[in-house]
Amino acid sequence: MSNRAVIDQLASWLEPLGFSCEIQELPDNKANLIATLGSGSGGLVLSGHTDTVPCNPERWDQDPFTLRDSNNRFYGLGATDMKGFFPVALAAIENLGEQLQKLKQPLIILATADEESSMSGARALAEAGKPKARYAVIGEPTGMRPIRMHKGITMASVRIQGLAGHSSNPALGHNALETMHEVLGELLAFRGELQKQHQHTGFEVQVPTLNPGYIHGGDNPNRICGHCEMHFDLRPLPGMHIDELHKQLADRLLPIGHRCNTPITLTRLIGDIEPFEEPATSALVQIAEKLTGNPSESAAFATEAPFLQALGMQTIVMGPGSINQAHQPNEYIEHSEIQPAIDAIQALILRCCNE
Ligand SMILES: [Zn+2]
């Protein structure tokens, strides 16, 4: 579904406040919004994604597409993850009153497409080399705790082409399942080595992970297995590089295929997300820690942060609401989380845009 209505709505709210709105068109009638107030080489990007995950309306107690105010909560799809961040940012901006036009550095509201799926919006921005500012804050739900790192994610398939034949004579074929046995052994050995080489105490799971999550092969006990396929994910720590990991995987797995006469094809299954880490010493991390009184930490989920950081901005993830509410039926944001978030974002704008 197109996100264009959300982009246009945000632009219609931001333009009267003096923002100049650039809409970056993407395939499939998707779009990013870059709304900029002021100019200069520093400043702050407040970023959010405009999409949500799909939902199952039958599992909701209400229409997921209508915001409902009840029990001191706002219920609705995206209330927390993360359409709710935009009105918080807008309220912070409106509260600035006359101070808004006097900011010394640019304030940019960034609204992206497809974060929950391909991250095509963030990828297009990284390719276009914009927006640029000194600081970027992505308002994903973190309970206003500054997140300065998360693991990356990549997924791949291993396809082994064997040769089927009657099982009574192994010489009649090449068994793809037997090759997969070796491949799995090599993958787990690779995982063990990675976990020995890389640890990070800032994460709940302190090592990179590799999970074989899908396998299919063969069709009959009395036929030599002609084809076997397995999928795994790999979640690297900051400091590891996904392209390099895939090169190492190819160097280790492809020779097994040659040796067994069962060619192996490795395919990446998703657009990769690189691991992300903003140093604890970076000015933005320290500003956010001081403003919120919360120490920075890591997240177990991946975000658009590595794409914004790659544009040269100090980047953190910090927004109202709990990630436990994300991707759930009856998603809500507590009223009590809203005003503190508005106050913090307002203070952040004044701090970052007045340097
Ligand atoms: Zn989100």
Short mmCIF file of C-alpha atoms and ligand atoms in Angstrom, two decimals:
data_model
loop_
_atom_site.label_atom_id
_atom_site.label_comp_id
_atom_site.label_asym_id
_atom_site.label_seq_id
_atom_site.Cartn_x
_atom_site.Cartn_y
_atom_site.Cartn_z
CA MET A 1 0.00 0.00 0.00
CA SER A 2 1.25 3.49 -0.79
CA ASN A 3 2.40 5.64 2.15
CA ARG A 4 1.80 8.78 0.13
CA ALA A 5 -1.24 9.93 2.15
CA VAL A 6 0.83 9.96 5.35
CA ILE A 7 3.66 11.85 3.65
CA ASP A 8 1.25 14.45 2.23
CA GLN A 9 -0.48 14.85 5.60
CA LEU A 10 2.83 15.46 7.39
CA ALA A 11 3.89 17.95 4.72
CA SER A 12 0.57 19.81 5.12
CA TRP A 13 1.27 20.18 8.85
CA LEU A 14 4.91 21.18 8.48
CA GLU A 15 4.68 23.68 5.63
CA PRO A 16 2.59 26.22 7.62
CA LEU A 17 5.30 26.07 10.31
CA GLY A 18 7.86 27.27 7.78
CA PHE A 19 9.36 23.93 6.71
CA SER A 20 10.24 23.44 3.06
CA CYS A 21 9.10 19.97 2.08
CA GLU A 22 10.96 17.78 -0.37
CA ILE A 23 9.22 14.58 -1.36
CA GLN A 24 11.54 11.86 -2.61
CA GLU A 25 9.58 9.58 -4.91
CA LEU A 26 10.22 5.82 -4.65
CA PRO A 27 8.98 2.88 -6.71
CA ASP A 28 5.43 1.53 -6.10
CA ASN A 29 4.04 4.99 -5.29
CA LYS A 30 6.03 5.17 -2.04
CA ALA A 31 7.82 8.29 -0.87
CA ASN A 32 10.12 9.80 1.75
CA LEU A 33 9.59 13.29 3.16
CA ILE A 34 12.47 15.61 3.99
CA ALA A 35 11.04 18.71 5.68
CA THR A 36 13.68 21.33 6.45
CA LEU A 37 13.54 24.50 8.51
CA GLY A 38 16.56 26.78 8.38
CA SER A 39 19.99 26.13 6.93
CA GLY A 40 23.52 25.47 8.06
CA SER A 41 26.03 22.68 8.39
CA GLY A 42 24.84 21.41 11.78
CA GLY A 43 21.38 20.79 13.12
CA LEU A 44 19.11 17.90 13.94
CA VAL A 45 17.14 15.30 12.00
CA LEU A 46 14.07 13.87 13.74
CA SER A 47 13.25 10.71 11.83
CA GLY A 48 10.40 8.25 11.77
CA HIS A 49 8.98 5.60 9.48
CA THR A 50 5.50 6.05 8.06
CA ASP A 51 4.67 2.38 7.52
CA THR A 52 3.48 -0.20 10.01
CA VAL A 53 3.59 -3.97 9.98
CA PRO A 54 0.46 -5.60 8.51
CA CYS A 55 -2.19 -6.42 11.11
CA ASN A 56 -4.92 -8.98 11.73
CA PRO A 57 -8.04 -6.85 12.42
CA GLU A 58 -9.87 -9.92 13.78
CA ARG A 59 -7.37 -10.10 16.63
CA TRP A 60 -8.02 -6.47 17.63
CA ASP A 61 -10.79 -5.35 20.03
CA GLN A 62 -11.34 -2.28 17.81
CA ASP A 63 -10.73 -0.98 14.31
CA PRO A 64 -6.90 -0.86 14.12
CA PHE A 65 -7.12 2.04 11.66
CA THR A 66 -9.05 4.39 13.96
CA LEU A 67 -7.32 6.02 16.91
CA ARG A 68 -9.25 5.35 20.15
CA ASP A 69 -8.67 7.27 23.38
CA SER A 70 -9.45 4.97 26.31
CA ASN A 71 -7.95 3.91 29.68
CA ASN A 72 -5.47 6.80 29.46
CA ARG A 73 -4.07 5.22 26.32
CA PHE A 74 -4.26 5.90 22.60
CA TYR A 75 -5.01 2.65 20.78
CA GLY A 76 -4.37 2.13 17.08
CA LEU A 77 -2.04 0.51 14.57
CA GLY A 78 1.24 2.41 14.71
CA ALA A 79 0.32 4.32 17.89
CA THR A 80 3.68 3.23 19.28
CA ASP A 81 5.59 1.88 16.26
CA MET A 82 5.80 4.56 15.18
CA LYS A 83 3.32 7.03 13.78
CA GLY A 84 2.95 8.33 17.35
CA PHE A 85 6.37 9.94 17.17
CA PHE A 86 5.31 12.45 14.53
CA PRO A 87 2.64 14.27 16.60
CA VAL A 88 5.11 14.28 19.52
CA ALA A 89 7.73 15.96 17.34
CA LEU A 90 5.11 18.36 15.93
CA ALA A 91 3.94 19.32 19.42
CA ALA A 92 7.54 19.94 20.47
CA ILE A 93 8.01 22.15 17.39
CA GLU A 94 4.79 24.10 17.96
CA ASN A 95 5.66 24.64 21.64
CA LEU A 96 8.85 26.40 20.57
CA GLY A 97 6.78 29.37 19.42
CA GLU A 98 9.00 32.28 18.47
CA GLN A 99 12.15 30.32 19.28
CA LEU A 100 11.44 28.10 16.26
CA GLN A 101 12.30 30.76 13.68
CA LYS A 102 15.41 31.77 15.63
CA LEU A 103 17.13 28.37 15.58
CA LYS A 104 20.73 28.77 14.44
CA GLN A 105 20.96 25.39 12.73
CA PRO A 106 18.51 23.43 10.55
CA LEU A 107 15.77 21.26 11.99
CA ILE A 108 14.75 18.45 9.66
CA ILE A 109 11.76 16.14 9.96
CA LEU A 110 12.40 12.96 8.03
CA ALA A 111 9.60 10.50 7.27
CA THR A 112 10.58 7.26 5.55
CA ALA A 113 8.86 4.46 3.65
CA ASP A 114 9.04 0.69 4.11
CA GLU A 115 11.11 0.48 7.30
CA GLU A 116 9.22 -2.63 8.37
CA SER A 117 10.01 -4.51 5.17
CA SER A 118 12.79 -3.66 2.73
CA MET A 119 14.00 -0.38 4.28
CA SER A 120 13.81 0.93 0.72
CA GLY A 121 13.18 4.46 2.00
CA ALA A 122 16.35 4.58 4.11
CA ARG A 123 18.34 2.91 1.33
CA ALA A 124 17.19 5.55 -1.17
CA LEU A 125 18.19 8.34 1.22
CA ALA A 126 21.63 6.81 1.76
CA GLU A 127 22.04 6.57 -2.02
CA ALA A 128 20.93 10.17 -2.56
CA GLY A 129 23.29 11.35 0.20
CA LYS A 130 20.61 13.21 2.18
CA PRO A 131 19.54 14.56 4.53
CA LYS A 132 22.64 15.98 6.17
CA ALA A 133 22.87 17.41 9.66
CA ARG A 134 25.14 16.95 12.65
CA TYR A 135 22.67 14.83 14.63
CA ALA A 136 19.90 12.35 13.89
CA VAL A 137 17.36 10.88 16.29
CA ILE A 138 15.09 8.06 15.16
CA GLY A 139 11.94 8.03 17.29
CA GLU A 140 11.35 4.28 17.49
CA PRO A 141 9.73 3.24 20.77
CA THR A 142 12.48 2.96 23.38
CA GLY A 143 10.72 4.48 26.40
CA MET A 144 12.89 7.57 25.70
CA ARG A 145 16.02 5.58 26.50
CA PRO A 146 18.84 6.48 24.10
CA ILE A 147 19.80 3.45 22.02
CA ARG A 148 23.26 3.73 20.55
CA MET A 149 23.79 0.26 19.13
CA HIS A 150 22.16 -2.80 17.66
CA LYS A 151 23.24 -5.85 15.75
CA GLY A 152 22.97 -6.11 11.99
CA ILE A 153 21.03 -8.76 10.14
CA THR A 154 21.52 -10.75 6.99
CA MET A 155 19.77 -13.88 5.73
CA ALA A 156 20.97 -16.38 3.15
CA SER A 157 19.99 -19.60 1.47
CA VAL A 158 22.31 -22.50 0.68
CA ARG A 159 21.08 -24.55 -2.29
CA ILE A 160 22.81 -27.82 -3.02
CA GLN A 161 22.28 -29.41 -6.41
CA GLY A 162 22.78 -33.17 -6.21
CA LEU A 163 21.97 -35.92 -8.68
CA ALA A 164 19.06 -38.24 -7.99
CA GLY A 165 19.31 -41.96 -8.57
CA HIS A 166 18.21 -45.33 -7.17
CA SER A 167 19.28 -45.64 -3.56
CA SER A 168 20.51 -49.21 -4.01
CA ASN A 169 23.63 -47.96 -5.77
CA PRO A 170 25.26 -44.76 -4.41
CA ALA A 171 27.36 -44.52 -7.58
CA LEU A 172 24.21 -43.61 -9.54
CA GLY A 173 23.98 -40.12 -8.05
CA HIS A 174 25.33 -37.40 -5.76
CA ASN A 175 23.51 -37.04 -2.49
CA ALA A 176 22.65 -33.42 -1.71
CA LEU A 177 21.58 -34.28 1.84
CA GLU A 178 24.99 -35.72 2.62
CA THR A 179 26.61 -32.54 1.33
CA MET A 180 24.21 -30.54 3.52
CA HIS A 181 25.45 -32.52 6.51
CA GLU A 182 28.95 -31.21 5.82
CA VAL A 183 27.69 -27.70 5.09
CA LEU A 184 25.83 -27.55 8.41
CA GLY A 185 28.91 -28.76 10.24
CA GLU A 186 31.00 -26.07 8.55
CA LEU A 187 28.40 -23.37 9.31
CA LEU A 188 28.27 -24.26 12.99
CA ALA A 189 32.09 -24.30 13.13
CA PHE A 190 32.09 -20.85 11.50
CA ARG A 191 29.58 -19.65 14.10
CA GLY A 192 31.77 -20.99 16.89
CA GLU A 193 34.80 -19.14 15.53
CA LEU A 194 32.86 -15.89 15.11
CA GLN A 195 31.61 -16.15 18.69
CA LYS A 196 35.16 -16.70 19.95
CA GLN A 197 36.48 -13.72 18.00
CA HIS A 198 33.65 -11.24 18.65
CA GLN A 199 31.98 -10.36 21.94
CA HIS A 200 30.30 -7.16 23.10
CA THR A 201 29.24 -6.75 26.71
CA GLY A 202 26.75 -4.02 25.73
CA PHE A 203 24.35 -6.65 24.38
CA GLU A 204 22.09 -9.12 26.18
CA VAL A 205 23.31 -11.78 23.73
CA GLN A 206 26.96 -10.82 23.74
CA VAL A 207 28.04 -12.75 20.63
CA PRO A 208 27.03 -12.75 16.97
CA THR A 209 24.37 -15.36 16.27
CA LEU A 210 23.73 -17.65 13.32
CA ASN A 211 20.46 -19.58 13.24
CA PRO A 212 19.71 -22.33 10.74
CA GLY A 213 15.95 -21.86 10.48
CA TYR A 214 14.69 -23.77 7.45
CA ILE A 215 15.68 -26.91 5.59
CA HIS A 216 14.11 -28.90 2.83
CA GLY A 217 15.58 -31.69 0.77
CA GLY A 218 14.81 -34.91 -1.03
CA ASP A 219 11.53 -36.73 -1.46
CA ASN A 220 11.99 -40.45 -0.80
CA PRO A 221 14.08 -42.76 1.40
CA ASN A 222 14.86 -44.92 -1.63
CA ARG A 223 16.03 -42.12 -3.91
CA ILE A 224 19.42 -40.40 -3.72
CA CYS A 225 18.64 -36.86 -2.61
CA GLY A 226 18.85 -34.62 -5.68
CA HIS A 227 18.35 -31.24 -4.05
CA CYS A 228 18.59 -29.70 -0.61
CA GLU A 229 18.07 -26.13 0.55
CA MET A 230 18.67 -24.46 3.91
CA HIS A 231 18.12 -20.88 5.14
CA PHE A 232 19.84 -19.15 8.03
CA ASP A 233 20.13 -15.70 9.53
CA LEU A 234 23.29 -14.10 10.84
CA ARG A 235 23.29 -11.19 13.27
CA PRO A 236 26.70 -9.53 13.41
CA LEU A 237 27.96 -7.27 16.18
CA PRO A 238 29.14 -3.70 15.57
CA GLY A 239 32.59 -3.85 14.00
CA MET A 240 31.70 -6.83 11.80
CA HIS A 241 30.97 -6.31 8.11
CA ILE A 242 28.25 -8.22 6.30
CA ASP A 243 29.96 -8.33 2.88
CA GLU A 244 33.10 -9.73 4.50
CA LEU A 245 31.06 -12.39 6.32
CA HIS A 246 29.44 -13.51 3.07
CA LYS A 247 32.84 -13.74 1.44
CA GLN A 248 34.08 -15.95 4.26
CA LEU A 249 30.95 -18.10 3.99
CA ALA A 250 31.50 -18.57 0.25
CA ASP A 251 35.17 -19.44 0.80
CA ARG A 252 34.20 -22.12 3.30
CA LEU A 253 31.07 -23.62 1.75
CA LEU A 254 31.58 -23.58 -2.02
CA PRO A 255 34.61 -25.94 -1.94
CA ILE A 256 32.46 -28.55 -0.18
CA GLY A 257 30.11 -28.47 -3.16
CA HIS A 258 33.00 -28.95 -5.62
CA ARG A 259 34.48 -31.83 -3.64
CA CYS A 260 31.13 -33.66 -3.44
CA ASN A 261 30.10 -33.00 -7.07
CA THR A 262 27.07 -31.16 -5.76
CA PRO A 263 27.30 -27.48 -6.76
CA ILE A 264 26.31 -25.02 -4.06
CA THR A 265 24.55 -21.70 -4.67
CA LEU A 266 24.55 -19.05 -1.95
CA THR A 267 21.88 -16.34 -2.18
CA ARG A 268 21.17 -13.40 0.10
CA LEU A 269 17.48 -13.38 1.01
CA ILE A 270 16.96 -9.79 2.22
CA GLY A 271 18.50 -6.36 1.91
CA ASP A 272 21.11 -6.43 4.64
CA ILE A 273 21.13 -4.13 7.64
CA GLU A 274 24.61 -3.40 8.91
CA PRO A 275 25.29 -3.43 12.65
CA PHE A 276 25.11 -0.01 14.28
CA GLU A 277 27.10 1.62 17.05
CA GLU A 278 27.36 5.27 18.00
CA PRO A 279 30.27 5.75 20.43
CA ALA A 280 29.37 6.37 24.07
CA THR A 281 31.56 9.46 23.85
CA SER A 282 29.65 11.03 20.94
CA ALA A 283 28.10 14.40 21.75
CA LEU A 284 24.58 13.30 20.81
CA VAL A 285 24.69 10.27 23.12
CA GLN A 286 25.81 12.47 25.98
CA ILE A 287 23.20 15.14 25.25
CA ALA A 288 20.42 12.51 25.18
CA GLU A 289 21.63 10.81 28.36
CA LYS A 290 21.73 14.13 30.17
CA LEU A 291 18.32 15.29 28.88
CA THR A 292 16.47 12.10 29.75
CA GLY A 293 18.47 10.94 32.76
CA ASN A 294 18.64 7.52 31.08
CA PRO A 295 21.95 5.79 30.29
CA SER A 296 22.38 4.72 26.65
CA GLU A 297 21.99 1.05 25.85
CA SER A 298 21.62 -1.48 23.04
CA ALA A 299 18.47 -2.70 21.30
CA ALA A 300 17.60 -6.21 20.19
CA PHE A 301 15.92 -4.93 17.01
CA ALA A 302 17.41 -3.41 13.87
CA THR A 303 16.59 0.11 12.68
CA GLU A 304 17.37 2.65 9.97
CA ALA A 305 20.17 4.03 12.16
CA PRO A 306 23.09 2.55 10.18
CA PHE A 307 21.77 4.25 7.02
CA LEU A 308 21.53 7.68 8.67
CA GLN A 309 24.88 7.23 10.40
CA ALA A 310 26.44 6.39 7.04
CA LEU A 311 25.38 9.88 5.87
CA GLY A 312 27.82 11.27 8.43
CA MET A 313 25.38 12.08 11.24
CA GLN A 314 25.77 11.20 14.89
CA THR A 315 22.76 8.93 15.29
CA ILE A 316 20.72 7.45 18.12
CA VAL A 317 17.34 5.76 18.43
CA MET A 318 15.05 7.29 21.05
CA GLY A 319 11.31 7.74 21.18
CA PRO A 320 8.21 7.34 23.35
CA GLY A 321 6.40 4.06 23.92
CA SER A 322 7.46 0.50 24.57
CA ILE A 323 8.81 -1.85 21.92
CA ASN A 324 6.71 -4.54 23.66
CA GLN A 325 3.66 -2.81 22.18
CA ALA A 326 5.07 -2.91 18.66
CA HIS A 327 3.71 -5.44 16.17
CA GLN A 328 0.91 -6.46 18.60
CA PRO A 329 -2.90 -6.42 18.37
CA ASN A 330 -4.40 -3.56 20.45
CA GLU A 331 -1.18 -1.55 20.13
CA TYR A 332 -1.30 1.56 22.31
CA ILE A 333 0.75 4.40 23.72
CA GLU A 334 0.20 5.55 27.33
CA HIS A 335 -0.91 9.17 27.73
CA SER A 336 1.69 9.51 30.49
CA GLU A 337 4.51 8.87 28.00
CA ILE A 338 3.56 11.71 25.69
CA GLN A 339 4.26 14.93 27.58
CA PRO A 340 7.72 13.84 28.87
CA ALA A 341 8.62 12.89 25.29
CA ILE A 342 7.45 16.28 23.96
CA ASP A 343 9.52 18.04 26.64
CA ALA A 344 12.62 15.96 25.87
CA ILE A 345 12.34 16.43 22.10
CA GLN A 346 11.80 20.18 22.59
CA ALA A 347 14.91 20.42 24.75
CA LEU A 348 16.83 18.34 22.24
CA ILE A 349 15.87 20.69 19.40
CA LEU A 350 16.94 23.75 21.38
CA ARG A 351 20.22 22.11 22.34
CA CYS A 352 21.12 20.68 18.91
CA CYS A 353 19.88 23.52 16.69
CA ASN A 354 21.42 26.39 18.64
CA GLU A 355 25.08 25.42 18.43
ZN ZN B 1 9.37 0.88 14.05
#
